[in-house]
């Protein structure tokens, strides 16, 4: 994919290096000359420009990008970049960084944001995931809450412990996408039995989260 990243600070550069390592073409857009450090990510295309300016984005050919990442340290700038990318350049996927948790409610499809990444929320979810057994933890939200990535650590004596996945009555709009067992990451198959301590990773809609919890942990839970 061709990916544009607005903001070439530590966050933007880290994202760029990861994406380049995965084989993608990356363009970094930065308006501060002191932040322009091509030697740090030499495989990226570096552009000195203000990503909140239409003319700058036109010169950078933003319309040819598959994804735009608004990764500056300024929430206002990230919202403007997201809105321009989606409405003026018809970019298919816009990911925006949320710097201040109180601004998270603004990062919606009305501002062109497909996925908002809030570090406080993500850190809180990871803390919950690390210490919670026998409850559902929401790790990430996609498309303004239409779909979520959730995790349940299976306690001992759960209703379907020891039974194959095919026997677990999954609700509609839910998919078990991975099982973390010890140091292994398993792609689940119908014949795989569930074991106590398994971390079950689901993608589902918000409406069925409680149904998943009831099925995996038992209605009484």
PDB file of C-alpha atoms in Angstrom:
ATOM      1  CA  UNK A   1       0.000   0.000   0.000  1.00  0.00           C
ATOM      2  CA  UNK A   2       0.938   3.636  -0.386  1.00  0.00           C
ATOM      3  CA  UNK A   3       0.637   5.323   2.996  1.00  0.00           C
ATOM      4  CA  UNK A   4       1.000   8.980   3.969  1.00  0.00           C
ATOM      5  CA  UNK A   5       1.845   9.903   7.552  1.00  0.00           C
ATOM      6  CA  UNK A   6       1.292  13.448   8.758  1.00  0.00           C
ATOM      7  CA  UNK A   7       3.758  14.183  11.529  1.00  0.00           C
ATOM      8  CA  UNK A   8       7.342  12.944  11.577  1.00  0.00           C
ATOM      9  CA  UNK A   9       7.974  12.999  15.299  1.00  0.00           C
ATOM     10  CA  UNK A  10       8.795   9.887  17.301  1.00  0.00           C
ATOM     11  CA  UNK A  11       5.327   8.407  16.749  1.00  0.00           C
ATOM     12  CA  UNK A  12       5.222   9.104  13.011  1.00  0.00           C
ATOM     13  CA  UNK A  13       8.715   7.764  12.430  1.00  0.00           C
ATOM     14  CA  UNK A  14       8.027   4.604  14.438  1.00  0.00           C
ATOM     15  CA  UNK A  15       4.874   3.935  12.427  1.00  0.00           C
ATOM     16  CA  UNK A  16       6.770   4.555   9.191  1.00  0.00           C
ATOM     17  CA  UNK A  17       9.565   2.132  10.086  1.00  0.00           C
ATOM     18  CA  UNK A  18       7.062  -0.579  10.990  1.00  0.00           C
ATOM     19  CA  UNK A  19       5.092  -0.134   7.764  1.00  0.00           C
ATOM     20  CA  UNK A  20       8.201  -0.031   5.586  1.00  0.00           C
ATOM     21  CA  UNK A  21       9.374  -3.225   7.282  1.00  0.00           C
ATOM     22  CA  UNK A  22       6.088  -4.789   6.201  1.00  0.00           C
ATOM     23  CA  UNK A  23       6.721  -3.855   2.588  1.00  0.00           C
ATOM     24  CA  UNK A  24       4.627  -0.693   2.223  1.00  0.00           C
ATOM     25  CA  UNK A  25       5.532   2.578   0.508  1.00  0.00           C
ATOM     26  CA  UNK A  26       5.525   5.433   3.021  1.00  0.00           C
ATOM     27  CA  UNK A  27       5.519   9.214   2.701  1.00  0.00           C
ATOM     28  CA  UNK A  28       6.212  11.343   5.787  1.00  0.00           C
ATOM     29  CA  UNK A  29       4.781  14.882   5.774  1.00  0.00           C
ATOM     30  CA  UNK A  30       6.300  17.284   8.308  1.00  0.00           C
ATOM     31  CA  UNK A  31       5.947  21.064   8.591  1.00  0.00           C
ATOM     32  CA  UNK A  32       8.766  21.673  11.090  1.00  0.00           C
ATOM     33  CA  UNK A  33      12.205  21.782   9.392  1.00  0.00           C
ATOM     34  CA  UNK A  34      13.902  20.652  12.622  1.00  0.00           C
ATOM     35  CA  UNK A  35      11.819  17.455  12.543  1.00  0.00           C
ATOM     36  CA  UNK A  36      12.849  16.663   8.986  1.00  0.00           C
ATOM     37  CA  UNK A  37      15.352  13.837   9.489  1.00  0.00           C
ATOM     38  CA  UNK A  38      15.449  11.654   6.353  1.00  0.00           C
ATOM     39  CA  UNK A  39      18.463   9.771   7.698  1.00  0.00           C
ATOM     40  CA  UNK A  40      16.286   8.280  10.448  1.00  0.00           C
ATOM     41  CA  UNK A  41      13.900   6.621   7.987  1.00  0.00           C
ATOM     42  CA  UNK A  42      15.803   6.691   4.702  1.00  0.00           C
ATOM     43  CA  UNK A  43      13.398   4.357   2.883  1.00  0.00           C
ATOM     44  CA  UNK A  44      10.523   6.833   3.264  1.00  0.00           C
ATOM     45  CA  UNK A  45       9.729   9.778   1.029  1.00  0.00           C
ATOM     46  CA  UNK A  46      10.035  12.949   3.104  1.00  0.00           C
ATOM     47  CA  UNK A  47       7.966  16.048   2.354  1.00  0.00           C
ATOM     48  CA  UNK A  48       8.439  19.415   4.084  1.00  0.00           C
ATOM     49  CA  UNK A  49       4.900  20.795   4.071  1.00  0.00           C
ATOM     50  CA  UNK A  50       1.896  21.656   6.221  1.00  0.00           C
ATOM     51  CA  UNK A  51      -0.493  18.695   6.018  1.00  0.00           C
ATOM     52  CA  UNK A  52      -3.379  21.004   6.972  1.00  0.00           C
ATOM     53  CA  UNK A  53      -2.968  22.966   3.725  1.00  0.00           C
ATOM     54  CA  UNK A  54      -4.862  21.799   0.646  1.00  0.00           C
ATOM     55  CA  UNK A  55      -2.121  22.961  -1.743  1.00  0.00           C
ATOM     56  CA  UNK A  56       0.522  20.977   0.173  1.00  0.00           C
ATOM     57  CA  UNK A  57      -1.544  17.809   0.040  1.00  0.00           C
ATOM     58  CA  UNK A  58      -2.189  18.285  -3.682  1.00  0.00           C
ATOM     59  CA  UNK A  59       1.550  18.648  -4.331  1.00  0.00           C
ATOM     60  CA  UNK A  60       2.186  15.508  -2.280  1.00  0.00           C
ATOM     61  CA  UNK A  61      -0.410  13.667  -4.421  1.00  0.00           C
ATOM     62  CA  UNK A  62      -2.394  12.534  -1.403  1.00  0.00           C
ATOM     63  CA  UNK A  63      -5.175  11.226  -3.644  1.00  0.00           C
ATOM     64  CA  UNK A  64      -2.909   8.377  -4.734  1.00  0.00           C
ATOM     65  CA  UNK A  65      -2.554   7.077  -1.173  1.00  0.00           C
ATOM     66  CA  UNK A  66      -4.436   4.054   0.116  1.00  0.00           C
ATOM     67  CA  UNK A  67      -4.147   5.123   3.749  1.00  0.00           C
ATOM     68  CA  UNK A  68      -3.492   8.378   5.602  1.00  0.00           C
ATOM     69  CA  UNK A  69      -2.261   8.399   9.192  1.00  0.00           C
ATOM     70  CA  UNK A  70      -2.722  11.651  11.111  1.00  0.00           C
ATOM     71  CA  UNK A  71       0.015  11.223  13.725  1.00  0.00           C
ATOM     72  CA  UNK A  72       0.910  14.737  14.863  1.00  0.00           C
ATOM     73  CA  UNK A  73       0.990  15.766  18.505  1.00  0.00           C
ATOM     74  CA  UNK A  74      -1.868  18.225  17.925  1.00  0.00           C
ATOM     75  CA  UNK A  75      -5.432  16.863  17.955  1.00  0.00           C
ATOM     76  CA  UNK A  76      -6.744  19.856  15.996  1.00  0.00           C
ATOM     77  CA  UNK A  77      -4.232  19.224  13.224  1.00  0.00           C
ATOM     78  CA  UNK A  78      -5.054  15.512  13.172  1.00  0.00           C
ATOM     79  CA  UNK A  79      -8.753  16.264  12.745  1.00  0.00           C
ATOM     80  CA  UNK A  80      -8.099  18.700   9.896  1.00  0.00           C
ATOM     81  CA  UNK A  81      -5.780  16.240   8.133  1.00  0.00           C
ATOM     82  CA  UNK A  82      -8.362  13.466   8.507  1.00  0.00           C
ATOM     83  CA  UNK A  83     -11.206  15.591   7.161  1.00  0.00           C
ATOM     84  CA  UNK A  84      -9.199  16.788   4.148  1.00  0.00           C
ATOM     85  CA  UNK A  85      -7.924  13.290   3.373  1.00  0.00           C
ATOM     86  CA  UNK A  86     -11.418  11.814   3.369  1.00  0.00           C
ATOM     87  CA  UNK A  87     -13.519  14.593   1.840  1.00  0.00           C
ATOM     88  CA  UNK A  88     -11.106  16.312  -0.574  1.00  0.00           C
ATOM     89  CA  UNK A  89      -8.863  13.430  -1.627  1.00  0.00           C
ATOM     90  CA  UNK A  90     -11.190  10.420  -1.142  1.00  0.00           C
ATOM     91  CA  UNK A  91      -8.586   8.398   0.750  1.00  0.00           C
ATOM     92  CA  UNK A  92     -10.042   4.976   1.531  1.00  0.00           C
ATOM     93  CA  UNK A  93      -8.707   4.581   5.063  1.00  0.00           C
ATOM     94  CA  UNK A  94      -7.878   7.301   7.583  1.00  0.00           C
ATOM     95  CA  UNK A  95      -6.269   6.509  10.948  1.00  0.00           C
ATOM     96  CA  UNK A  96      -5.905   9.310  13.491  1.00  0.00           C
ATOM     97  CA  UNK A  97      -3.906   9.638  16.671  1.00  0.00           C
ATOM     98  CA  UNK A  98      -5.766  10.980  19.720  1.00  0.00           C
ATOM     99  CA  UNK A  99      -3.370  12.826  22.017  1.00  0.00           C
ATOM    100  CA  UNK A 100      -5.788  13.978  24.709  1.00  0.00           C
ATOM    101  CA  UNK A 101      -8.398  11.536  25.980  1.00  0.00           C
ATOM    102  CA  UNK A 102     -11.020  14.273  26.414  1.00  0.00           C
ATOM    103  CA  UNK A 103     -10.920  14.901  22.650  1.00  0.00           C
ATOM    104  CA  UNK A 104     -11.636  11.305  21.673  1.00  0.00           C
ATOM    105  CA  UNK A 105     -15.338  11.953  21.082  1.00  0.00           C
ATOM    106  CA  UNK A 106     -14.450  14.245  18.171  1.00  0.00           C
ATOM    107  CA  UNK A 107     -12.620  11.561  16.201  1.00  0.00           C
ATOM    108  CA  UNK A 108     -15.591  10.196  14.261  1.00  0.00           C
ATOM    109  CA  UNK A 109     -16.572   9.613  10.656  1.00  0.00           C
ATOM    110  CA  UNK A 110     -17.944  13.175  10.551  1.00  0.00           C
ATOM    111  CA  UNK A 111     -14.303  14.269  10.709  1.00  0.00           C
ATOM    112  CA  UNK A 112     -13.211  11.627   8.216  1.00  0.00           C
ATOM    113  CA  UNK A 113     -11.720   9.268  10.807  1.00  0.00           C
ATOM    114  CA  UNK A 114     -12.087   5.530  10.206  1.00  0.00           C
ATOM    115  CA  UNK A 115      -9.965   4.411  13.170  1.00  0.00           C
ATOM    116  CA  UNK A 116      -9.027   6.558  16.170  1.00  0.00           C
ATOM    117  CA  UNK A 117      -6.092   5.389  18.272  1.00  0.00           C
ATOM    118  CA  UNK A 118      -6.069   6.729  21.823  1.00  0.00           C
ATOM    119  CA  UNK A 119      -2.974   5.836  23.800  1.00  0.00           C
ATOM    120  CA  UNK A 120      -4.671   6.277  27.210  1.00  0.00           C
ATOM    121  CA  UNK A 121      -7.527   3.994  26.204  1.00  0.00           C
ATOM    122  CA  UNK A 122      -5.167   1.449  24.642  1.00  0.00           C
ATOM    123  CA  UNK A 123      -2.960   1.398  27.742  1.00  0.00           C
ATOM    124  CA  UNK A 124      -5.989   0.971  30.007  1.00  0.00           C
ATOM    125  CA  UNK A 125      -7.201  -1.926  27.858  1.00  0.00           C
ATOM    126  CA  UNK A 126      -3.795  -3.593  27.971  1.00  0.00           C
ATOM    127  CA  UNK A 127      -3.691  -3.271  31.764  1.00  0.00           C
ATOM    128  CA  UNK A 128      -7.147  -4.844  32.012  1.00  0.00           C
ATOM    129  CA  UNK A 129      -6.161  -7.597  29.597  1.00  0.00           C
ATOM    130  CA  UNK A 130      -3.074  -8.399  31.669  1.00  0.00           C
ATOM    131  CA  UNK A 131      -4.893  -8.784  34.986  1.00  0.00           C
ATOM    132  CA  UNK A 132      -8.447  -9.831  34.130  1.00  0.00           C
ATOM    133  CA  UNK A 133      -9.538 -13.475  34.006  1.00  0.00           C
ATOM    134  CA  UNK A 134     -13.138 -14.409  33.380  1.00  0.00           C
ATOM    135  CA  UNK A 135     -14.372 -11.118  31.988  1.00  0.00           C
ATOM    136  CA  UNK A 136     -14.581  -9.407  28.615  1.00  0.00           C
ATOM    137  CA  UNK A 137     -12.030  -6.670  27.861  1.00  0.00           C
ATOM    138  CA  UNK A 138     -12.410  -4.352  24.863  1.00  0.00           C
ATOM    139  CA  UNK A 139      -8.977  -3.876  23.308  1.00  0.00           C
ATOM    140  CA  UNK A 140      -9.754  -1.710  20.297  1.00  0.00           C
ATOM    141  CA  UNK A 141     -12.652  -0.149  18.427  1.00  0.00           C
ATOM    142  CA  UNK A 142     -12.997  -0.002  14.648  1.00  0.00           C
ATOM    143  CA  UNK A 143     -15.208   2.151  12.439  1.00  0.00           C
ATOM    144  CA  UNK A 144     -16.596   4.353  15.221  1.00  0.00           C
ATOM    145  CA  UNK A 145     -17.773   1.462  17.373  1.00  0.00           C
ATOM    146  CA  UNK A 146     -19.325  -0.673  14.638  1.00  0.00           C
ATOM    147  CA  UNK A 147     -16.834  -3.431  15.431  1.00  0.00           C
ATOM    148  CA  UNK A 148     -14.579  -4.138  18.400  1.00  0.00           C
ATOM    149  CA  UNK A 149     -11.592  -6.316  19.193  1.00  0.00           C
ATOM    150  CA  UNK A 150     -12.313  -7.984  22.535  1.00  0.00           C
ATOM    151  CA  UNK A 151     -10.556 -10.531  24.728  1.00  0.00           C
ATOM    152  CA  UNK A 152     -11.730 -13.083  27.281  1.00  0.00           C
ATOM    153  CA  UNK A 153      -9.347 -15.213  29.328  1.00  0.00           C
ATOM    154  CA  UNK A 154     -11.088 -18.544  29.845  1.00  0.00           C
ATOM    155  CA  UNK A 155     -11.346 -19.453  33.552  1.00  0.00           C
ATOM    156  CA  UNK A 156     -11.285 -22.985  34.864  1.00  0.00           C
ATOM    157  CA  UNK A 157     -14.681 -24.713  34.857  1.00  0.00           C
ATOM    158  CA  UNK A 158     -16.065 -22.462  32.117  1.00  0.00           C
ATOM    159  CA  UNK A 159     -18.994 -24.153  30.295  1.00  0.00           C
ATOM    160  CA  UNK A 160     -17.036 -25.076  27.160  1.00  0.00           C
ATOM    161  CA  UNK A 161     -13.636 -25.825  28.712  1.00  0.00           C
ATOM    162  CA  UNK A 162     -12.228 -28.938  27.041  1.00  0.00           C
ATOM    163  CA  UNK A 163     -14.769 -28.886  24.222  1.00  0.00           C
ATOM    164  CA  UNK A 164     -14.026 -28.225  20.541  1.00  0.00           C
ATOM    165  CA  UNK A 165     -14.780 -24.795  19.130  1.00  0.00           C
ATOM    166  CA  UNK A 166     -17.468 -26.256  16.859  1.00  0.00           C
ATOM    167  CA  UNK A 167     -19.600 -26.899  19.970  1.00  0.00           C
ATOM    168  CA  UNK A 168     -19.471 -23.265  21.109  1.00  0.00           C
ATOM    169  CA  UNK A 169     -22.635 -21.460  19.869  1.00  0.00           C
ATOM    170  CA  UNK A 170     -21.150 -18.192  18.649  1.00  0.00           C
ATOM    171  CA  UNK A 171     -23.612 -15.314  18.249  1.00  0.00           C
ATOM    172  CA  UNK A 172     -24.117 -13.666  14.893  1.00  0.00           C
ATOM    173  CA  UNK A 173     -21.719 -10.799  14.075  1.00  0.00           C
ATOM    174  CA  UNK A 174     -18.930 -12.356  16.135  1.00  0.00           C
ATOM    175  CA  UNK A 175     -15.806 -14.207  15.039  1.00  0.00           C
ATOM    176  CA  UNK A 176     -13.160 -15.945  17.142  1.00  0.00           C
ATOM    177  CA  UNK A 177     -10.018 -14.828  15.303  1.00  0.00           C
ATOM    178  CA  UNK A 178      -7.188 -16.050  17.538  1.00  0.00           C
ATOM    179  CA  UNK A 179      -6.353 -18.056  20.639  1.00  0.00           C
ATOM    180  CA  UNK A 180      -3.315 -17.123  22.711  1.00  0.00           C
ATOM    181  CA  UNK A 181      -2.146 -20.222  24.576  1.00  0.00           C
ATOM    182  CA  UNK A 182       1.054 -19.810  26.517  1.00  0.00           C
ATOM    183  CA  UNK A 183       3.596 -18.495  24.003  1.00  0.00           C
ATOM    184  CA  UNK A 184       1.595 -19.727  21.008  1.00  0.00           C
ATOM    185  CA  UNK A 185      -0.726 -17.770  18.745  1.00  0.00           C
ATOM    186  CA  UNK A 186      -3.279 -20.184  17.272  1.00  0.00           C
ATOM    187  CA  UNK A 187      -5.615 -19.641  14.362  1.00  0.00           C
ATOM    188  CA  UNK A 188      -8.695 -21.478  15.665  1.00  0.00           C
ATOM    189  CA  UNK A 189     -10.171 -24.407  13.784  1.00  0.00           C
ATOM    190  CA  UNK A 190     -13.465 -26.202  14.570  1.00  0.00           C
ATOM    191  CA  UNK A 191     -11.594 -29.171  16.090  1.00  0.00           C
ATOM    192  CA  UNK A 192      -9.449 -27.154  18.535  1.00  0.00           C
ATOM    193  CA  UNK A 193     -10.516 -27.688  22.173  1.00  0.00           C
ATOM    194  CA  UNK A 194     -10.639 -24.738  24.544  1.00  0.00           C
ATOM    195  CA  UNK A 195      -8.361 -24.851  27.575  1.00  0.00           C
ATOM    196  CA  UNK A 196      -8.438 -22.942  30.854  1.00  0.00           C
ATOM    197  CA  UNK A 197      -6.140 -19.941  30.592  1.00  0.00           C
ATOM    198  CA  UNK A 198      -6.716 -19.493  26.844  1.00  0.00           C
ATOM    199  CA  UNK A 199      -6.965 -15.869  25.794  1.00  0.00           C
ATOM    200  CA  UNK A 200      -9.784 -15.779  23.241  1.00  0.00           C
ATOM    201  CA  UNK A 201      -9.661 -12.856  20.787  1.00  0.00           C
ATOM    202  CA  UNK A 202     -12.920 -11.924  19.063  1.00  0.00           C
ATOM    203  CA  UNK A 203     -13.960  -9.361  16.483  1.00  0.00           C
ATOM    204  CA  UNK A 204     -17.607  -8.480  17.064  1.00  0.00           C
ATOM    205  CA  UNK A 205     -20.183  -5.723  17.103  1.00  0.00           C
ATOM    206  CA  UNK A 206     -20.899  -3.915  20.358  1.00  0.00           C
ATOM    207  CA  UNK A 207     -24.406  -5.381  20.453  1.00  0.00           C
ATOM    208  CA  UNK A 208     -23.201  -8.975  20.847  1.00  0.00           C
ATOM    209  CA  UNK A 209     -20.435  -8.455  23.404  1.00  0.00           C
ATOM    210  CA  UNK A 210     -22.665  -9.525  26.285  1.00  0.00           C
ATOM    211  CA  UNK A 211     -23.843 -12.556  24.298  1.00  0.00           C
ATOM    212  CA  UNK A 212     -20.224 -13.632  23.806  1.00  0.00           C
ATOM    213  CA  UNK A 213     -19.576 -13.168  27.520  1.00  0.00           C
ATOM    214  CA  UNK A 214     -22.638 -15.241  28.413  1.00  0.00           C
ATOM    215  CA  UNK A 215     -21.725 -18.051  25.998  1.00  0.00           C
ATOM    216  CA  UNK A 216     -18.034 -18.292  26.936  1.00  0.00           C
ATOM    217  CA  UNK A 217     -18.400 -17.761  30.677  1.00  0.00           C
ATOM    218  CA  UNK A 218     -21.905 -19.089  31.242  1.00  0.00           C
ATOM    219  CA  UNK A 219     -25.206 -17.253  31.591  1.00  0.00           C
ATOM    220  CA  UNK A 220     -24.770 -16.873  35.363  1.00  0.00           C
ATOM    221  CA  UNK A 221     -21.626 -14.803  34.816  1.00  0.00           C
TER     222      UNK A 221
END
